[in-house]
XYZ file of C-alpha atoms in Angstrom:
656
model
C -35.883 -9.539 -22.061
C -34.254 -6.155 -21.535
C -31.488 -6.129 -18.959
C -29.777 -3.563 -16.799
C -26.027 -3.790 -16.187
C -25.199 -2.628 -12.682
C -21.512 -1.790 -12.420
C -21.793 -0.337 -8.903
C -24.012 -1.531 -6.150
C -24.717 1.907 -4.744
C -25.271 3.980 -7.860
C -27.668 3.836 -10.770
C -28.617 6.248 -13.552
C -32.268 7.116 -13.193
C -34.804 7.583 -15.920
C -35.883 11.125 -16.557
C -39.362 10.049 -15.421
C -38.190 9.313 -11.871
C -38.039 12.100 -9.353
C -34.504 12.264 -7.934
C -35.846 13.728 -4.717
C -38.326 10.917 -4.249
C -35.907 8.098 -5.068
C -34.030 6.633 -2.121
C -31.372 3.924 -2.168
C -31.244 1.446 0.663
C -27.979 -0.277 1.664
C -26.745 -3.070 -0.571
C -27.403 -5.642 2.168
C -31.116 -4.879 1.978
C -30.992 -5.440 -1.764
C -29.734 -8.941 -1.179
C -26.326 -8.380 -2.753
C -24.472 -9.851 0.218
C -24.746 -13.401 -1.080
C -23.660 -12.228 -4.531
C -20.701 -10.025 -3.609
C -18.515 -13.072 -3.048
C -18.842 -14.177 -6.637
C -16.809 -12.997 -9.618
C -18.826 -11.598 -12.498
C -17.414 -11.369 -16.006
C -16.281 -7.824 -16.794
C -17.231 -6.784 -13.272
C -20.949 -6.479 -14.084
C -24.053 -7.945 -12.546
C -26.841 -8.393 -15.081
C -30.235 -7.845 -13.488
C -33.393 -8.464 -15.464
C -36.363 -6.109 -15.131
C -39.619 -7.385 -13.731
C -43.174 -6.116 -13.342
C -43.486 -7.890 -10.006
C -43.397 -5.107 -7.428
C -45.264 -4.589 -4.264
C -46.930 -1.413 -5.429
C -47.034 -1.979 -9.173
C -45.431 0.099 -11.901
C -42.611 -0.654 -14.314
C -38.921 -0.014 -13.892
C -37.780 3.536 -14.385
C -41.293 4.921 -14.235
C -42.206 3.420 -17.629
C -45.432 1.566 -18.086
C -45.674 -1.890 -19.647
C -46.279 -0.443 -23.073
C -42.844 1.182 -23.153
C -40.572 -0.376 -25.763
C -37.464 -0.019 -23.612
C -38.715 -2.185 -20.766
C -41.730 -4.137 -21.977
C -41.728 -7.928 -21.835
C -42.668 -9.604 -25.086
C -42.360 -13.092 -26.453
C -38.779 -14.308 -26.219
C -36.859 -17.073 -27.917
C -35.510 -20.108 -26.062
C -32.137 -18.514 -25.349
C -33.746 -15.504 -23.680
C -36.016 -17.747 -21.629
C -33.013 -19.676 -20.391
C -31.288 -16.425 -19.454
C -34.346 -15.373 -17.457
C -34.344 -18.642 -15.546
C -30.771 -18.120 -14.417
C -30.989 -14.393 -13.754
C -32.319 -12.167 -11.012
C -35.012 -9.560 -11.493
C -34.975 -6.021 -10.166
C -38.220 -4.718 -8.692
C -39.262 -1.353 -7.309
C -41.284 -0.416 -4.243
C -43.382 2.718 -4.582
C -45.367 4.792 -2.122
C -49.028 5.710 -2.563
C -48.045 8.604 -4.812
C -46.097 6.311 -7.167
C -42.641 7.533 -6.121
C -39.798 4.991 -5.915
C -38.867 4.304 -2.299
C -36.715 1.140 -2.557
C -35.225 -1.472 -4.854
C -35.192 -5.226 -4.343
C -34.089 -8.368 -6.147
C -36.603 -10.994 -7.215
C -35.638 -14.542 -8.196
C -37.285 -16.025 -11.328
C -40.015 -17.564 -9.167
C -41.273 -14.094 -8.316
C -40.461 -14.404 -4.636
C -38.711 -11.374 -3.184
C -35.203 -12.401 -2.092
C -35.117 -10.266 1.063
C -38.169 -8.522 2.376
C -36.634 -6.590 5.209
C -33.392 -5.492 6.750
C -34.093 -7.544 9.853
C -34.563 -10.795 7.916
C -31.251 -10.404 6.134
C -29.325 -9.154 9.148
C -29.966 -12.405 11.001
C -27.963 -14.351 8.426
C -25.044 -12.092 7.569
C -22.510 -12.868 10.251
C -19.439 -14.531 8.783
C -20.986 -14.953 5.355
C -18.318 -13.134 3.349
C -14.598 -12.561 3.759
C -15.018 -9.113 2.240
C -17.224 -7.967 5.128
C -15.474 -6.007 7.841
C -16.867 -5.270 11.289
C -17.023 -1.582 12.176
C -17.137 0.024 15.602
C -20.895 0.199 15.797
C -21.330 -3.437 14.748
C -22.361 -2.381 11.240
C -21.122 -4.463 8.311
C -20.070 -2.923 5.042
C -20.002 -4.756 1.715
C -18.016 -3.447 -1.229
C -18.611 -4.700 -4.726
C -15.797 -6.531 -6.484
C -15.348 -4.947 -9.873
C -13.057 -6.885 -12.209
C -11.330 -5.638 -15.323
C -9.717 -6.945 -18.469
C -6.172 -5.634 -17.975
C -3.542 -5.535 -20.722
C 0.042 -4.808 -19.701
C 2.214 -3.569 -22.557
C 5.906 -3.659 -21.713
C 9.342 -4.089 -23.237
C 10.304 -6.582 -20.527
C 8.710 -8.888 -18.006
C 10.566 -11.258 -15.694
C 11.356 -14.104 -15.894
C 11.055 -13.975 -19.677
C 13.066 -10.785 -20.120
C 14.616 -8.355 -17.669
C 17.230 -5.629 -17.408
C 15.979 -3.846 -14.294
C 13.007 -2.788 -12.204
C 10.609 -2.586 -15.167
C 10.972 -6.329 -15.696
C 10.373 -7.005 -12.001
C 7.187 -4.923 -11.932
C 5.680 -6.407 -15.088
C 6.685 -9.892 -13.990
C 5.098 -9.712 -10.527
C 2.152 -7.288 -10.533
C 0.123 -9.083 -13.275
C -0.023 -12.300 -11.250
C -1.179 -10.471 -8.140
C -3.924 -8.657 -10.076
C -5.006 -11.965 -11.599
C -5.276 -13.329 -8.078
C -7.636 -10.445 -7.281
C -10.071 -11.738 -9.911
C -9.056 -9.646 -12.908
C -8.371 -11.103 -16.336
C -4.788 -10.140 -17.132
C -2.729 -10.227 -20.316
C 0.914 -9.175 -20.640
C 2.122 -8.254 -24.140
C 5.893 -8.202 -24.601
C 8.399 -9.025 -27.378
C 9.648 -12.563 -27.916
C 13.358 -11.940 -27.560
C 15.713 -14.624 -28.880
C 19.447 -13.941 -28.667
C 20.933 -17.381 -29.126
C 21.796 -17.895 -25.453
C 20.400 -19.941 -22.598
C 17.913 -17.121 -21.966
C 15.930 -18.381 -24.978
C 14.632 -21.263 -22.867
C 12.463 -18.743 -20.988
C 10.115 -18.778 -23.974
C 10.068 -22.571 -24.338
C 6.612 -22.860 -22.786
C 4.991 -20.390 -25.201
C 3.308 -21.764 -28.312
C 2.373 -20.150 -31.613
C -1.340 -19.282 -31.546
C -1.434 -19.147 -35.356
C -2.644 -15.544 -35.515
C -0.628 -13.378 -37.876
C -1.462 -9.726 -38.416
C -0.157 -7.010 -40.739
C 1.037 -3.819 -39.048
C 0.936 -0.705 -41.288
C 4.080 1.217 -40.408
C 7.539 2.112 -41.689
C 6.489 2.353 -45.308
C 4.721 -0.985 -45.611
C 2.892 -3.785 -43.854
C 4.978 -5.653 -41.295
C 3.805 -9.143 -40.380
C 3.970 -10.197 -36.741
C 2.942 -13.399 -34.991
C 1.821 -14.128 -31.445
C 3.027 -16.732 -28.968
C 1.113 -17.492 -25.780
C 1.675 -19.102 -22.404
C -0.865 -19.241 -19.583
C 0.917 -19.289 -16.246
C -0.071 -18.263 -12.721
C -3.429 -16.983 -13.921
C -1.903 -14.629 -16.512
C -1.987 -14.719 -20.306
C 1.619 -14.065 -21.350
C 1.545 -12.956 -24.989
C 4.767 -12.525 -26.944
C 4.973 -10.544 -30.169
C 7.204 -12.355 -32.635
C 9.192 -10.618 -35.379
C 12.741 -11.080 -36.723
C 13.764 -7.700 -35.272
C 13.467 -9.214 -31.782
C 15.846 -12.068 -32.654
C 19.440 -10.892 -32.369
C 22.471 -11.125 -30.067
C 22.785 -8.639 -27.230
C 20.393 -7.530 -24.537
C 16.864 -6.214 -24.974
C 17.816 -2.755 -26.163
C 21.352 -2.954 -27.520
C 24.723 -4.683 -27.561
C 28.343 -3.826 -26.877
C 28.189 -1.129 -29.575
C 25.302 0.713 -27.916
C 21.535 0.918 -28.372
C 20.038 -0.717 -31.459
C 19.373 1.827 -34.210
C 15.940 0.362 -34.989
C 14.468 0.425 -31.476
C 11.754 2.826 -32.623
C 10.733 0.286 -35.283
C 10.795 -2.637 -32.833
C 8.636 -0.969 -30.213
C 6.264 0.524 -32.778
C 5.538 -3.067 -33.790
C 4.966 -3.949 -30.134
C 2.420 -1.143 -29.659
C 0.432 -1.912 -32.814
C 0.389 -5.621 -31.979
C -0.678 -4.923 -28.379
C -3.695 -2.953 -29.604
C -4.743 -5.847 -31.841
C -4.125 -8.664 -29.364
C -7.323 -8.195 -27.265
C -9.375 -8.193 -30.466
C -7.891 -11.148 -32.363
C -6.489 -13.618 -29.814
C -9.045 -16.150 -28.497
C -7.201 -16.868 -25.259
C -8.988 -19.449 -23.170
C -11.658 -19.690 -25.845
C -12.642 -16.039 -26.117
C -11.016 -12.683 -26.706
C -10.511 -9.908 -24.187
C -12.630 -7.637 -26.373
C -12.734 -3.873 -26.580
C -13.447 -3.010 -22.949
C -9.875 -3.183 -21.652
C -7.578 -1.302 -19.335
C -4.204 -0.836 -21.031
C -1.272 -0.390 -18.623
C 1.472 0.996 -20.852
C 4.945 1.041 -19.354
C 7.502 3.701 -20.313
C 8.157 4.996 -23.819
C 8.444 1.536 -25.366
C 4.668 1.146 -24.992
C 3.887 4.860 -25.335
C 2.234 4.638 -28.759
C -0.641 2.550 -27.357
C -2.738 5.466 -25.953
C -1.977 7.491 -29.087
C -3.183 4.626 -31.298
C -6.341 4.187 -29.213
C -7.170 7.867 -29.671
C -6.206 8.220 -33.341
C -6.679 4.856 -35.010
C -9.457 3.085 -33.106
C -11.857 5.411 -31.262
C -12.749 7.533 -34.324
C -14.204 4.327 -35.799
C -16.076 3.254 -32.669
C -13.489 0.687 -31.526
C -12.129 0.751 -27.984
C -14.542 3.575 -27.107
C -14.890 2.078 -23.619
C -11.201 1.200 -23.211
C -8.914 3.179 -20.930
C -5.155 3.675 -20.941
C -2.913 4.229 -17.926
C 0.666 5.315 -18.517
C 3.159 4.013 -15.940
C 6.402 6.023 -15.875
C 9.291 4.019 -14.458
C 12.043 6.389 -15.619
C 11.265 9.731 -17.240
C 14.834 10.132 -18.450
C 14.134 7.711 -21.326
C 11.533 9.204 -23.684
C 11.913 7.589 -27.116
C 12.973 10.747 -28.964
C 13.757 10.412 -32.686
C 14.059 12.852 -35.639
C 10.809 14.476 -36.766
C 11.089 12.758 -40.150
C 10.418 9.418 -38.430
C 6.808 10.379 -37.630
C 5.627 9.066 -41.001
C 6.864 5.608 -39.970
C 4.686 5.285 -36.873
C 1.411 4.441 -38.627
C -0.410 7.494 -37.244
C -2.598 10.013 -39.103
C -0.701 13.193 -39.998
C -3.002 15.345 -37.893
C -1.640 13.568 -34.811
C 1.854 14.949 -35.191
C 1.123 17.621 -32.567
C 0.931 15.337 -29.498
C 4.342 13.863 -30.359
C 6.000 17.081 -31.505
C 9.197 17.921 -29.652
C 11.634 20.789 -30.154
C 15.044 20.738 -28.519
C 16.248 23.990 -26.937
C 18.939 25.867 -28.846
C 21.741 24.770 -26.539
C 20.924 21.101 -27.138
C 21.078 21.250 -30.956
C 23.972 19.716 -32.816
C 24.798 22.596 -35.203
C 23.618 26.023 -36.329
C 21.279 24.658 -39.023
C 19.681 22.108 -36.708
C 16.033 23.106 -36.119
C 15.774 20.765 -33.130
C 12.522 19.222 -34.394
C 11.819 15.685 -33.204
C 9.073 13.305 -32.127
C 8.818 12.247 -28.501
C 6.829 9.056 -27.957
C 6.616 9.415 -24.181
C 5.260 12.940 -24.608
C 2.524 11.566 -26.875
C 1.593 9.041 -24.197
C 1.437 11.747 -21.507
C -0.866 13.827 -23.716
C -3.278 11.006 -24.635
C -3.343 8.631 -21.640
C -6.414 8.690 -19.404
C -4.337 8.505 -16.244
C -0.628 8.660 -15.383
C 1.202 6.703 -12.701
C 4.737 6.711 -11.395
C 6.358 4.121 -9.173
C 6.386 6.284 -6.033
C 4.601 9.353 -4.692
C 7.856 11.254 -4.367
C 8.734 10.666 -8.006
C 5.241 11.778 -9.069
C 6.062 15.162 -7.568
C 9.660 15.309 -8.774
C 8.768 14.885 -12.454
C 6.650 18.059 -12.271
C 9.734 20.084 -11.283
C 12.350 21.607 -13.549
C 15.056 19.495 -11.934
C 13.264 16.170 -12.371
C 10.997 16.751 -15.342
C 13.562 16.257 -18.139
C 11.808 18.902 -20.210
C 8.314 17.479 -19.653
C 7.647 19.093 -16.276
C 5.211 21.733 -17.567
C 3.188 19.152 -19.487
C 3.083 16.846 -16.493
C 2.108 19.736 -14.209
C -0.825 20.479 -16.512
C -2.012 16.882 -16.009
C -1.355 16.796 -12.278
C -5.016 16.028 -11.582
C -4.641 12.550 -13.137
C -1.076 11.940 -11.893
C -0.490 9.551 -8.991
C 2.367 7.576 -7.491
C 2.268 3.991 -6.198
C 5.317 2.437 -4.578
C 6.455 -0.798 -6.194
C 6.183 -4.033 -4.300
C 8.657 -6.880 -4.033
C 8.358 -10.627 -4.452
C 8.312 -11.721 -0.815
C 8.630 -15.383 -1.767
C 11.912 -14.787 -3.588
C 13.166 -12.264 -1.021
C 12.572 -13.997 2.294
C 15.392 -14.294 4.813
C 13.667 -17.242 6.500
C 13.729 -19.425 3.367
C 16.121 -17.854 0.816
C 17.911 -20.646 -1.064
C 20.848 -18.351 -1.889
C 21.957 -17.727 1.709
C 23.567 -20.239 4.061
C 21.700 -19.293 7.239
C 18.102 -18.269 7.684
C 16.658 -15.789 10.155
C 13.597 -13.646 10.869
C 12.533 -10.605 12.879
C 11.839 -12.923 15.803
C 15.238 -14.626 15.644
C 18.083 -12.515 14.228
C 20.882 -14.946 15.102
C 21.241 -16.114 11.489
C 21.983 -12.555 10.336
C 25.408 -12.501 12.049
C 26.223 -15.919 10.598
C 25.353 -14.664 7.095
C 27.775 -11.776 7.643
C 30.566 -14.145 8.655
C 29.878 -16.351 5.614
C 30.011 -13.314 3.302
C 33.306 -12.118 4.787
C 34.743 -15.583 4.247
C 33.509 -15.732 0.661
C 34.970 -12.310 -0.172
C 38.262 -12.968 1.588
C 37.754 -10.194 4.120
C 38.860 -10.515 7.749
C 36.090 -12.033 9.867
C 35.224 -9.212 12.234
C 31.683 -9.276 13.659
C 32.162 -5.912 15.403
C 33.145 -4.147 12.166
C 30.163 -2.671 10.256
C 29.939 -4.080 6.724
C 28.565 -1.586 4.168
C 27.226 -2.705 0.797
C 26.241 -1.251 -2.565
C 24.338 -3.104 -5.313
C 23.436 -1.403 -8.588
C 24.529 0.009 -11.914
C 27.821 1.833 -11.970
C 26.672 5.091 -13.498
C 26.120 8.749 -12.750
C 22.468 8.333 -11.722
C 23.379 5.945 -8.908
C 25.830 8.410 -7.350
C 28.906 6.241 -7.891
C 31.037 9.377 -8.214
C 30.145 10.311 -4.586
C 31.155 6.871 -3.376
C 34.420 7.138 -5.275
C 35.228 10.508 -3.722
C 34.233 9.370 -0.221
C 36.053 6.022 -0.090
C 39.489 7.420 0.950
C 37.946 9.124 4.007
C 35.613 6.228 4.781
C 38.434 3.686 4.685
C 40.173 5.574 7.488
C 37.390 4.365 9.770
C 37.036 0.820 11.078
C 34.598 -0.411 8.370
C 34.398 -2.850 5.466
C 32.817 -2.077 2.089
C 31.586 -4.353 -0.716
C 30.201 -3.290 -4.118
C 28.403 -5.335 -6.788
C 27.594 -3.900 -10.199
C 28.647 -3.096 -13.741
C 28.301 -0.170 -16.100
C 30.680 2.684 -16.823
C 34.160 1.223 -17.521
C 35.676 4.141 -15.590
C 33.965 3.013 -12.382
C 34.614 -0.666 -13.066
C 38.349 0.074 -13.288
C 38.176 2.205 -10.139
C 36.556 -0.664 -8.212
C 39.363 -3.014 -9.206
C 41.987 -0.440 -8.181
C 40.274 0.275 -4.837
C 40.229 -3.432 -4.028
C 44.017 -3.567 -4.428
C 44.520 -0.390 -2.386
C 42.305 -1.408 0.550
C 42.869 -5.172 0.630
C 41.374 -5.805 4.080
C 38.484 -3.361 3.778
C 37.153 -3.148 0.211
C 35.825 -5.648 -2.330
C 34.440 -4.831 -5.770
C 32.564 -7.448 -7.833
C 32.317 -6.279 -11.450
C 29.203 -7.746 -13.065
C 25.905 -8.951 -11.671
C 25.127 -12.225 -9.974
C 21.726 -12.979 -8.439
C 22.910 -15.358 -5.669
C 25.713 -12.952 -4.712
C 23.238 -10.043 -4.545
C 21.145 -12.058 -2.084
C 24.182 -12.901 0.047
C 25.365 -9.274 0.111
C 21.872 -8.115 1.088
C 21.733 -10.653 3.913
C 25.335 -10.296 5.090
C 25.775 -6.517 5.156
C 24.826 -4.321 8.083
C 24.248 -1.167 6.014
C 23.159 -0.648 2.390
C 24.241 2.627 0.758
C 22.140 4.175 -2.057
C 23.279 7.734 -2.957
C 21.171 7.922 -6.157
C 20.740 11.318 -7.799
C 17.192 10.326 -8.657
C 15.393 7.065 -8.020
C 11.820 6.621 -9.306
C 11.243 3.846 -6.783
C 14.235 1.674 -6.027
C 14.048 -1.967 -5.004
C 17.343 -2.649 -3.262
C 16.375 -0.588 -0.216
C 13.172 -2.660 0.035
C 15.132 -5.908 -0.172
C 17.609 -4.598 2.408
C 14.942 -3.703 4.961
C 13.274 -7.083 4.527
C 16.637 -8.702 5.321
C 17.375 -6.544 8.366
C 20.012 -4.480 6.545
C 19.653 -0.803 7.422
C 19.544 1.552 4.395
C 21.344 4.896 4.145
C 19.883 6.698 1.125
C 19.656 10.045 -0.601
C 16.264 11.617 0.114
C 14.864 11.421 -3.401
C 11.921 9.765 -5.162
C 11.006 6.329 -3.909
C 13.948 6.249 -1.498
C 12.443 9.102 0.496
C 9.018 7.444 0.365
C 10.125 4.046 1.628
C 12.948 4.721 4.108
C 11.724 6.385 7.294
C 14.498 8.508 8.813
C 15.598 7.268 12.233
C 14.464 9.366 15.196
C 15.857 8.107 18.534
C 13.588 10.395 20.593
C 10.244 9.302 19.152
C 8.034 6.539 20.483
C 8.498 7.461 24.145
C 12.235 7.114 23.771
C 12.158 3.756 22.003
C 12.821 5.383 18.637
C 11.203 5.018 15.249
C 12.330 4.810 11.630
C 13.984 2.220 9.423
C 17.187 3.924 8.229
C 18.809 7.239 7.384
C 18.076 9.680 4.579
C 20.446 12.499 3.706
C 20.201 15.707 1.705
C 21.657 17.575 -0.100
C 23.475 15.143 -2.380
C 27.047 15.884 -1.351
C 29.962 13.781 -0.166
C 29.880 15.521 3.226
C 26.184 14.911 3.754
C 26.515 11.262 2.769
C 29.495 10.695 5.073
C 27.689 12.333 7.975
C 24.725 9.964 7.590
C 27.022 6.960 7.255
C 29.021 7.891 10.349
C 25.818 8.295 12.367
C 24.716 4.841 11.272
C 28.144 3.354 12.085
C 28.126 4.940 15.546
C 24.640 3.570 16.240
C 25.696 0.085 15.128
C 28.723 0.082 17.445
C 27.425 1.814 20.543
C 23.675 1.161 20.647
C 23.048 -2.507 19.887
C 19.471 -2.605 21.186
C 18.578 0.471 19.119
C 20.163 -1.121 16.046
C 18.207 -4.342 16.500
C 14.989 -2.309 16.791
C 15.876 -0.594 13.508
C 16.393 -3.985 11.860
C 13.113 -5.399 13.126
C 11.073 -2.362 12.080
C 12.458 -2.645 8.565
C 11.749 -6.368 8.382
C 8.157 -5.795 9.465
C 7.346 -3.171 6.842
C 4.751 -4.193 4.257
C 6.085 -3.761 0.739
C 4.179 -6.631 -0.865
C 2.633 -6.474 -4.313
C -0.711 -7.337 -2.716
C -0.652 -3.965 -0.955
C 0.380 -2.142 -4.137
C -2.384 -3.920 -6.084
C -5.033 -2.339 -3.851
C -3.831 1.113 -4.891
C -3.721 0.079 -8.551
C -7.350 -1.034 -8.324
C -8.291 2.394 -7.003
C -6.644 4.017 -10.035
C -8.496 1.586 -12.318
C -11.756 2.748 -10.782
C -10.862 6.409 -11.290
C -9.889 5.749 -14.899
C -13.260 4.164 -15.623
C -15.359 6.902 -14.024
C -14.742 9.504 -16.716
C -14.903 9.221 -20.515
C -11.626 8.757 -22.403
C -9.313 11.744 -22.160
C -8.863 11.864 -25.954
C -11.817 10.847 -28.137
């Protein structure tokens, strides 16, 4: 039996024999989809078999029963079984033969719903996805599910150095909870430390493939763990087994990172085709979410290696830019190592400006993997709306602003979410006292406990300012360093947690000795301490030069700690500047943003926050509560991701 795959309830391609003017589509409720919309269909499709049983005769699509495309002939046993379990789609026609309605028919031939009135009597409360509108009308939206493949260099808790690991460790599980089939492909890092136990639950799936790159065929294996509804797939190769962190060691970045992540991209393209996870493969119809330059070869491979041979022709790729500053740039001579056809050099071609070349004979020719991903991806995402705009500017584009501006029509920003089970002031295992927006009493006790732990004088009336992050130029540490002498003249306390540039690490140690009763600097990173600082501080300072999204300001607001941030990227998107005159005098906003990025501007914002904390307690508590009530969950972010998935699947692949 011929079948029709309906991917949307309200749209259908019509045969050329049907008059578009005469064809009308009735609401999905009248088609009887309401009882079906609750169910999950594989690949997001509802298979509907064609039937000749219609009230006014005629075959589907205006074809008569002799048409080869829709005629019913003798079928084997398997097809008969499929017909028994399926639903049939019939057409109603007027006296002139024009299509006037569609309806579903069960295998018995009985029309499922004959009229709107019959169905309306039994719809109340039948589906959680139905929402009541003002006029009493109910609207049903189809649930389209996708096979989603995350490709990433890191994913918590298996591997993590920053926000990328948090995103790729949290978002996949939320999308899986929405009904999608989700795979995460990441390297299997082993460095001989206790971190290796993160991969203890993954087993070898006994699928080895040969990757043609770097002058030969490199063999990689796959490990797999199914957890929280997600297929976690780890690419195994000796290059991922070495001391150090994910990208380098004490001597700097690993010299073979291009080789390591080229293997990751090739393996990620093969994984949906060769790994029978849960008994069957993901197949060719996938949505690849490729994160930063480490995964940037995936859309290029789809366009150059697979689609020309009819593979992955229905797949889509979405590039997620977490930090445009890192682009995977290597000498032009390395192109031959990537396993790409020579005619695809153009999308990756990169020429440094004259001022950036090392010597007079340097031509500046290079390959830029992130540029190739921007050129070939079907859609592009960043981790905030503000950052999506900033990367199209000269100041924030890092040389790719013109290219990104040319693709602005497919460029969107979605603010990251946070794990609200891990970051919850009412149940956090790392803090001594719990509290909530309804009862803030535990917040003051957390502050006292932090002052005791750090050896600072216990002074509830003294505002405690915190900083958590990398000690580098991007995070604006130089501004903090310049501002500390003036800030310490005020009646405040300051605590910093982070590591990075040795210059700033040494400065933190020196400042702690200079301002013994006011300043503490913790060199390094400690998860429990970061939770206690977030809970115990009154103000969190983030003077980042650029911040694609930022997570610490989200954690701070959830814990009732008021952020003071530079108005850039995701910081500007997530922190609403305090306005005491709005809301009929009750005020609105969740913190302070400052611009331009100068010491004076930062100090002005800090002093305003300090004054509010001291002199306007009720206003300060309102600020805390508004921040704690903001919705920055991954469930909210996932809704926006699903919208981008839909857009990506509407149009044909960008590069064929």
